[in-house]
PDB file of C-alpha atoms in Angstrom:
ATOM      1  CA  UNK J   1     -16.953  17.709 -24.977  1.00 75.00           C
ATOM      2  CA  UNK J   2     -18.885  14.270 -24.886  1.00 83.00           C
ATOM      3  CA  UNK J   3     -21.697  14.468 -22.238  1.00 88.00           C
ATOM      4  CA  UNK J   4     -21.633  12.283 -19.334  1.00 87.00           C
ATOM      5  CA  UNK J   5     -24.640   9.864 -20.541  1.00 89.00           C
ATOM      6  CA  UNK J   6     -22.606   8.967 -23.483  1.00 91.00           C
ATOM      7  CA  UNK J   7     -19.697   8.209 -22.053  1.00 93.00           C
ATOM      8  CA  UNK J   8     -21.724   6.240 -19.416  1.00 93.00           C
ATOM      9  CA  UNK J   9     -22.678   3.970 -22.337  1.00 93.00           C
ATOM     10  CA  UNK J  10     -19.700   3.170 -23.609  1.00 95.00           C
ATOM     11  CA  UNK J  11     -18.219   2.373 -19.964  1.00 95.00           C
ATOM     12  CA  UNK J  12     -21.415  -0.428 -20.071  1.00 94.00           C
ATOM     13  CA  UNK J  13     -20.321  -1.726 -23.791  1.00 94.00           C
ATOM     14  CA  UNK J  14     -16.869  -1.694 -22.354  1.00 96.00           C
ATOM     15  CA  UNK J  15     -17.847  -3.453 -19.085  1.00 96.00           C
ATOM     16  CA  UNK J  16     -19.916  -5.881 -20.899  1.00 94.00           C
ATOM     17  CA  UNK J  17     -17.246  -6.940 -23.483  1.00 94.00           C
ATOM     18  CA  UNK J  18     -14.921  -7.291 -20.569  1.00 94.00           C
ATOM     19  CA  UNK J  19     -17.598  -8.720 -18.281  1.00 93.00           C
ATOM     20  CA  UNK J  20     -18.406 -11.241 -21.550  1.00 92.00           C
ATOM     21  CA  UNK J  21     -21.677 -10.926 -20.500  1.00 91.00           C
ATOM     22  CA  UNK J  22     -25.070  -9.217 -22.239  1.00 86.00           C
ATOM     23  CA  UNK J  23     -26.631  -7.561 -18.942  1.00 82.00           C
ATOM     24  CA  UNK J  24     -25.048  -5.623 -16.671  1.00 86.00           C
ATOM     25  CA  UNK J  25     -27.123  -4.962 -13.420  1.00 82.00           C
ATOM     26  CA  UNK J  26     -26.787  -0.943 -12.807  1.00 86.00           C
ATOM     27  CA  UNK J  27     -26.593   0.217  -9.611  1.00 82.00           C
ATOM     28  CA  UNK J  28     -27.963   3.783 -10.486  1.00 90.00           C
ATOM     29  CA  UNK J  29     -27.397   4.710 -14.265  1.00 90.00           C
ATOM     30  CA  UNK J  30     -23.327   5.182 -14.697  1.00 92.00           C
ATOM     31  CA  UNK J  31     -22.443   3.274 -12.117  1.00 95.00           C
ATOM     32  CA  UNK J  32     -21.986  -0.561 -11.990  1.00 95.00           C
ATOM     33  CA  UNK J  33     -20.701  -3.277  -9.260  1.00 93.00           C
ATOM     34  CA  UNK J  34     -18.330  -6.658  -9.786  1.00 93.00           C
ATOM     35  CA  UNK J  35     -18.062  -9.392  -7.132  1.00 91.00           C
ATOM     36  CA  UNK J  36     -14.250 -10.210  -7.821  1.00 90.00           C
ATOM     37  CA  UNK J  37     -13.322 -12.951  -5.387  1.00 87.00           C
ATOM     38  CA  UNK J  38     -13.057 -11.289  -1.717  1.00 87.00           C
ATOM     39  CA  UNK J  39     -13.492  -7.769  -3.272  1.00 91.00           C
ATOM     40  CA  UNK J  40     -16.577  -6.054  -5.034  1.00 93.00           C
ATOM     41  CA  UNK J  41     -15.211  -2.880  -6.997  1.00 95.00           C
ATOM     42  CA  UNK J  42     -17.268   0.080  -8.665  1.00 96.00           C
ATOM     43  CA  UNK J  43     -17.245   1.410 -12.020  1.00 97.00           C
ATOM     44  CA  UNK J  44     -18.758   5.449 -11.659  1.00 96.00           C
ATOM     45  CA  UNK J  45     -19.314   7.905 -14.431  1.00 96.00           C
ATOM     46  CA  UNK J  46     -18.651  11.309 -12.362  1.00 92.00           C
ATOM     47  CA  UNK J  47     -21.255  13.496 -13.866  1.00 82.00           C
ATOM     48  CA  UNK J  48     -19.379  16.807 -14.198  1.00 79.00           C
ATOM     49  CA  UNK J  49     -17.779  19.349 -16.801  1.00 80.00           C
ATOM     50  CA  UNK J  50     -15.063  17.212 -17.592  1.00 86.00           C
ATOM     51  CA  UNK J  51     -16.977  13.400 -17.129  1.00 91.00           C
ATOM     52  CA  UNK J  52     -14.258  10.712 -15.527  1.00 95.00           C
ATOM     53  CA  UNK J  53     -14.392   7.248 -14.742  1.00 97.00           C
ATOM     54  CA  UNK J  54     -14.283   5.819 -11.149  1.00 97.00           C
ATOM     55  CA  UNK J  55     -13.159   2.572 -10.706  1.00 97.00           C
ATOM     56  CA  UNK J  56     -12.960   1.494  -6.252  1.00 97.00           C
ATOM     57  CA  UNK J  57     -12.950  -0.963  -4.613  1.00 97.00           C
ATOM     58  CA  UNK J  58     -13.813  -0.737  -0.472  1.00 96.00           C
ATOM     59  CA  UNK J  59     -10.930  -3.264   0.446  1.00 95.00           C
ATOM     60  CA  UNK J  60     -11.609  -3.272   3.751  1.00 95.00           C
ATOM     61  CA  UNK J  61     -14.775  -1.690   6.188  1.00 96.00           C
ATOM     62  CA  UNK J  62     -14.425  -1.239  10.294  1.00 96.00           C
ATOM     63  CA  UNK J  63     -10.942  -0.668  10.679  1.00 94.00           C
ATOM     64  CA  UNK J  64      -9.527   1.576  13.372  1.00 94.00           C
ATOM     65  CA  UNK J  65      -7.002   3.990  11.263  1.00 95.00           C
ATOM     66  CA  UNK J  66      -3.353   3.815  12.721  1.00 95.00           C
ATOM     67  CA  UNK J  67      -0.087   5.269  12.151  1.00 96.00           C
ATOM     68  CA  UNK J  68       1.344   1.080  11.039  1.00 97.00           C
ATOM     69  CA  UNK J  69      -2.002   1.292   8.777  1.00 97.00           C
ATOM     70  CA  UNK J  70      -1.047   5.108   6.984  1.00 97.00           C
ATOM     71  CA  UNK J  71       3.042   3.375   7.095  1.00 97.00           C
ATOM     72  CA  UNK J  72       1.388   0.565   4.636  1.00 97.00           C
ATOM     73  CA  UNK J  73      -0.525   2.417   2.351  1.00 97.00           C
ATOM     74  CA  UNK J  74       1.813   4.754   1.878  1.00 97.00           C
ATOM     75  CA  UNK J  75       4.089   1.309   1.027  1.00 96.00           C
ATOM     76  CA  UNK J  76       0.844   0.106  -1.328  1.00 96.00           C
ATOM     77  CA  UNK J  77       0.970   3.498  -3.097  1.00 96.00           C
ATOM     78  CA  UNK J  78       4.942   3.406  -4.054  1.00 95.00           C
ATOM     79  CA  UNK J  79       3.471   0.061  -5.803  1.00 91.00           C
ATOM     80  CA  UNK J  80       0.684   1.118  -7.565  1.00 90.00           C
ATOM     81  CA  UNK J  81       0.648   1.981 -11.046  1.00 88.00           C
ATOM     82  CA  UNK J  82      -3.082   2.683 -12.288  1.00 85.00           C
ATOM     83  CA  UNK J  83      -4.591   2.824  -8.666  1.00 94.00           C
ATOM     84  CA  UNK J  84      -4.123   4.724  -5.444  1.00 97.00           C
ATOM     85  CA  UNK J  85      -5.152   3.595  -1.802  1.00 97.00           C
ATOM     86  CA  UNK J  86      -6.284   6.041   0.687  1.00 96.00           C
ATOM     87  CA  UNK J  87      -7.892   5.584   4.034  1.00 97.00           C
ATOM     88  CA  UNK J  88     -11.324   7.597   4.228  1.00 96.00           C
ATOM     89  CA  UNK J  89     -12.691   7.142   7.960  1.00 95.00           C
ATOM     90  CA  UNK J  90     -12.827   3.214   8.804  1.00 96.00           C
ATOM     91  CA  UNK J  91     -12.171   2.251   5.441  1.00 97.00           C
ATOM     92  CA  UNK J  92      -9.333   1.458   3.628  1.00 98.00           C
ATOM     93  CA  UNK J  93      -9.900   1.761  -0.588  1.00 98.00           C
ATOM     94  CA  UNK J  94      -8.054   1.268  -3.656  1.00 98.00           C
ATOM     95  CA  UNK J  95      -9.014   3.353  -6.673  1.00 98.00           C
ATOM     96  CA  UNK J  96      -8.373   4.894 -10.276  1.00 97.00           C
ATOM     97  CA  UNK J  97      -9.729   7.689 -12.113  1.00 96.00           C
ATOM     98  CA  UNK J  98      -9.492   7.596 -16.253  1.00 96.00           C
ATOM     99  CA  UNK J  99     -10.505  10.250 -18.657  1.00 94.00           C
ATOM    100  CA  UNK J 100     -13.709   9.421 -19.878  1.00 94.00           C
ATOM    101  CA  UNK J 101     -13.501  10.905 -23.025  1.00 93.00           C
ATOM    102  CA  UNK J 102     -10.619   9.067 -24.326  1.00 94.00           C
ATOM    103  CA  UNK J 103     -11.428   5.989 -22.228  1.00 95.00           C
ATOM    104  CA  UNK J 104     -10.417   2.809 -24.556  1.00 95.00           C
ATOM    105  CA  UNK J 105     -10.881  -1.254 -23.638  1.00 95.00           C
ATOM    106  CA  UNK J 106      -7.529  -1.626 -22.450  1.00 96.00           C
ATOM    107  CA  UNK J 107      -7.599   1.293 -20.207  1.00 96.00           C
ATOM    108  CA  UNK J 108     -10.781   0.400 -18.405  1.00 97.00           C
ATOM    109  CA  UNK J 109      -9.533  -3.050 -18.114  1.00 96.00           C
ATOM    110  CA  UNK J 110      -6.338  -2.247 -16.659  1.00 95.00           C
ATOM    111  CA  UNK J 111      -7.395  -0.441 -14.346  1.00 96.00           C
ATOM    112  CA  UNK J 112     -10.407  -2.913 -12.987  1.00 96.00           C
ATOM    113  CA  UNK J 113      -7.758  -5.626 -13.169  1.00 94.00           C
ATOM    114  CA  UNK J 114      -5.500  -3.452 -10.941  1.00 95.00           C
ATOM    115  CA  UNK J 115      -8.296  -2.522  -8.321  1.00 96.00           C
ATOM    116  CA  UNK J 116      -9.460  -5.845  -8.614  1.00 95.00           C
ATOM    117  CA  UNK J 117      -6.383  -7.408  -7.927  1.00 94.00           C
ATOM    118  CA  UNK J 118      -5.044  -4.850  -5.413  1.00 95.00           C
ATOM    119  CA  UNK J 119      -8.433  -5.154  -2.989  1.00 95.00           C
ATOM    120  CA  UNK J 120      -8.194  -9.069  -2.977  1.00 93.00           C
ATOM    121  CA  UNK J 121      -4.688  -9.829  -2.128  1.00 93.00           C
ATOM    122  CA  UNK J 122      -3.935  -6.634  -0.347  1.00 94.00           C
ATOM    123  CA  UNK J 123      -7.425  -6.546   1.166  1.00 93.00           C
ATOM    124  CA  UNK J 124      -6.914 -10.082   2.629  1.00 92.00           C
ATOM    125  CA  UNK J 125      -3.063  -8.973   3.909  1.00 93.00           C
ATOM    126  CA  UNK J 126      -4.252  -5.811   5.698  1.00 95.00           C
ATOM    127  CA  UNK J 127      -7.000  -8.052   6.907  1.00 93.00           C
ATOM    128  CA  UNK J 128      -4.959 -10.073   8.993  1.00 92.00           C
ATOM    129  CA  UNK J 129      -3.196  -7.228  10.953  1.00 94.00           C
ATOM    130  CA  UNK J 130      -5.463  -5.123  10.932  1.00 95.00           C
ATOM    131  CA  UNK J 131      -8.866  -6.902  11.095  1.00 92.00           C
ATOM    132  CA  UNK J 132     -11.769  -4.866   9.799  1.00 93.00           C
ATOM    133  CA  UNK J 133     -14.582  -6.927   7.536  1.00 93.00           C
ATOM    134  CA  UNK J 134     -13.619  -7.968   3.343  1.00 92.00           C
ATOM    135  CA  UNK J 135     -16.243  -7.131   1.141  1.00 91.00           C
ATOM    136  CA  UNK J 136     -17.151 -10.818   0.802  1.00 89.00           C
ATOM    137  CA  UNK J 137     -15.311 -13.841   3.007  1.00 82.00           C
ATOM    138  CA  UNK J 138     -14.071 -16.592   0.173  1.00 57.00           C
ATOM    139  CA  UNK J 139     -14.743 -16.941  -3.034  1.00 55.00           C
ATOM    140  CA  UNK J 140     -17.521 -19.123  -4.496  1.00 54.00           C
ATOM    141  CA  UNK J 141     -17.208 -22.026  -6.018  1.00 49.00           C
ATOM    142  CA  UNK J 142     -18.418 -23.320 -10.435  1.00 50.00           C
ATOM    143  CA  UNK J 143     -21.723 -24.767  -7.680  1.00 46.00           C
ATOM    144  CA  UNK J 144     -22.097 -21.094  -6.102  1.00 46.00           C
ATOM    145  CA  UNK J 145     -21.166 -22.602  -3.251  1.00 43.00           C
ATOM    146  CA  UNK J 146     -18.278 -21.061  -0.461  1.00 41.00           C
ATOM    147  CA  UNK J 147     -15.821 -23.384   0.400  1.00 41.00           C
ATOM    148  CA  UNK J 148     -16.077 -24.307   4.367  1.00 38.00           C
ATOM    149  CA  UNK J 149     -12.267 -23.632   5.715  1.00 36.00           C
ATOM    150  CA  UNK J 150      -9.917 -25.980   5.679  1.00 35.00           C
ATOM    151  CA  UNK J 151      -9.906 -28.826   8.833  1.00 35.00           C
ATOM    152  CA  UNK J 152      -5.804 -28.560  10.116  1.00 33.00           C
ATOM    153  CA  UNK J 153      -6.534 -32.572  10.983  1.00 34.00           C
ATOM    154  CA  UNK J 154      -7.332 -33.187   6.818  1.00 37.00           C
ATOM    155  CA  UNK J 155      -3.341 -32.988   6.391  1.00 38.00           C
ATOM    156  CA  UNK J 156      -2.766 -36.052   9.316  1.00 38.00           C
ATOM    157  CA  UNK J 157      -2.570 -39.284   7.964  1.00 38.00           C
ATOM    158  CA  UNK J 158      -5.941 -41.876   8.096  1.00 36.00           C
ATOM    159  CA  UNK J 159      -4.773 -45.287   8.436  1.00 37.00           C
ATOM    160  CA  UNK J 160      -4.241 -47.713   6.191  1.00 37.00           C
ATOM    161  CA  UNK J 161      -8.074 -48.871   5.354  1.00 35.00           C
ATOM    162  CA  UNK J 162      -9.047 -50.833   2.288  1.00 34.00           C
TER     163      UNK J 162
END
C-alpha cells in the first residue's frame, strides 16, 4: 500500500501539469483549491488505510433544503458520470472520489473537469431558483478585472451620430 504523503505528491505533480503552472498554493498539505469561473473546487488526499482522492466543489452556500431542491439533485445525479451531488445542511456540493493508488492524469482531470464544470453551470441554474450565494459572482477578466453586468438599455439603438 502507498502511504498517503506519497500519493499526496503525485496529486500536486498531477495538479500542476494540469494546472500548467510550477506552484501550487496548499491549503494544508494534501489538499489544494482552484478558482474555476463561479466555482472554487478542492482536491483532498483522505489520509486513511486505503488513501483516496477528493475532488468538491461547494456549488452553492445558504440555501434552505426543499423537497423541488432533493427532486433536482436527484435529476443532477441520473447525469453525472464521475461526480455525485448531495445536499449536506445549507449547501448543495458536487463531488468525486478516485483511488489514489492507481490515480493517473486523465483520471484526476476528468474528474476536476466534471466538478468543475458541474458547480459552474449547475451552480448558477440552482442559483436562480433557489438563491443561496456561488462561490465567486462572475468570472474575471485577462485584466483581473469582473465584468460590471450588462446595462438592458446597451441593446437600444443610439442615434445616428458622426
Amino acid at each position: 500500500m502507498v502511504r498517503p504523503d506519497v500519493i499526496a505528491s503525485h496529486v500536486e505533480n498531477l495538479l500542476e501539469h494540469m494546472l500548467e503552472t510550477d506552484h501550487l498554493v496548499t491549503d494544508v498539505p494534501g489538499q489544494w483549491s482552484v478558482r474555476d469561473g463561479t466555482a472554487l473546487y478542492t482536491v483532498r488526499v483522505k489520509n486513511q488505510a486505503s488513501p483516496t482522492v477528493e475532488v468538491f466543489s461547494i456549488a452553492l452556500d445558504g440555501i434552505r433544503p426543499t423537497r423541488a431542491l432533493y427532486e433536482r439533485i436527484n435529476d443532477l445525479n441520473l447525469r453525472a458520470t464521475h461526480s455525485r451531488w448531495f445536499v449536506e445542511g445549507n449547501r448543495v456540493i458536487v463531488a468525486g472520489e478516485l483511488v489514489g493508488e492507481t490515480l493517473d492524469a486523465e483520471e484526476l482531470a476528468s474528474t476536476c473537469r466534471e466538478v468543475a464544470i458541474s458547480a459552474n453551470e449547475e451552480g448558477k441554474a440552482l442559483h436562480e431558483v433557489f438563491g443561496g450565494v456561488l462561490s465567486f459572482p462572475a468570472e474575471p477578466d485577462a485584466t483581473g478585472q469582473v465584468p460590471a453586468a450588462a446595462d438592458p438599455r446597451d441593446d437600444e439603438p443610439t442615434g445616428l451620430y458622426l
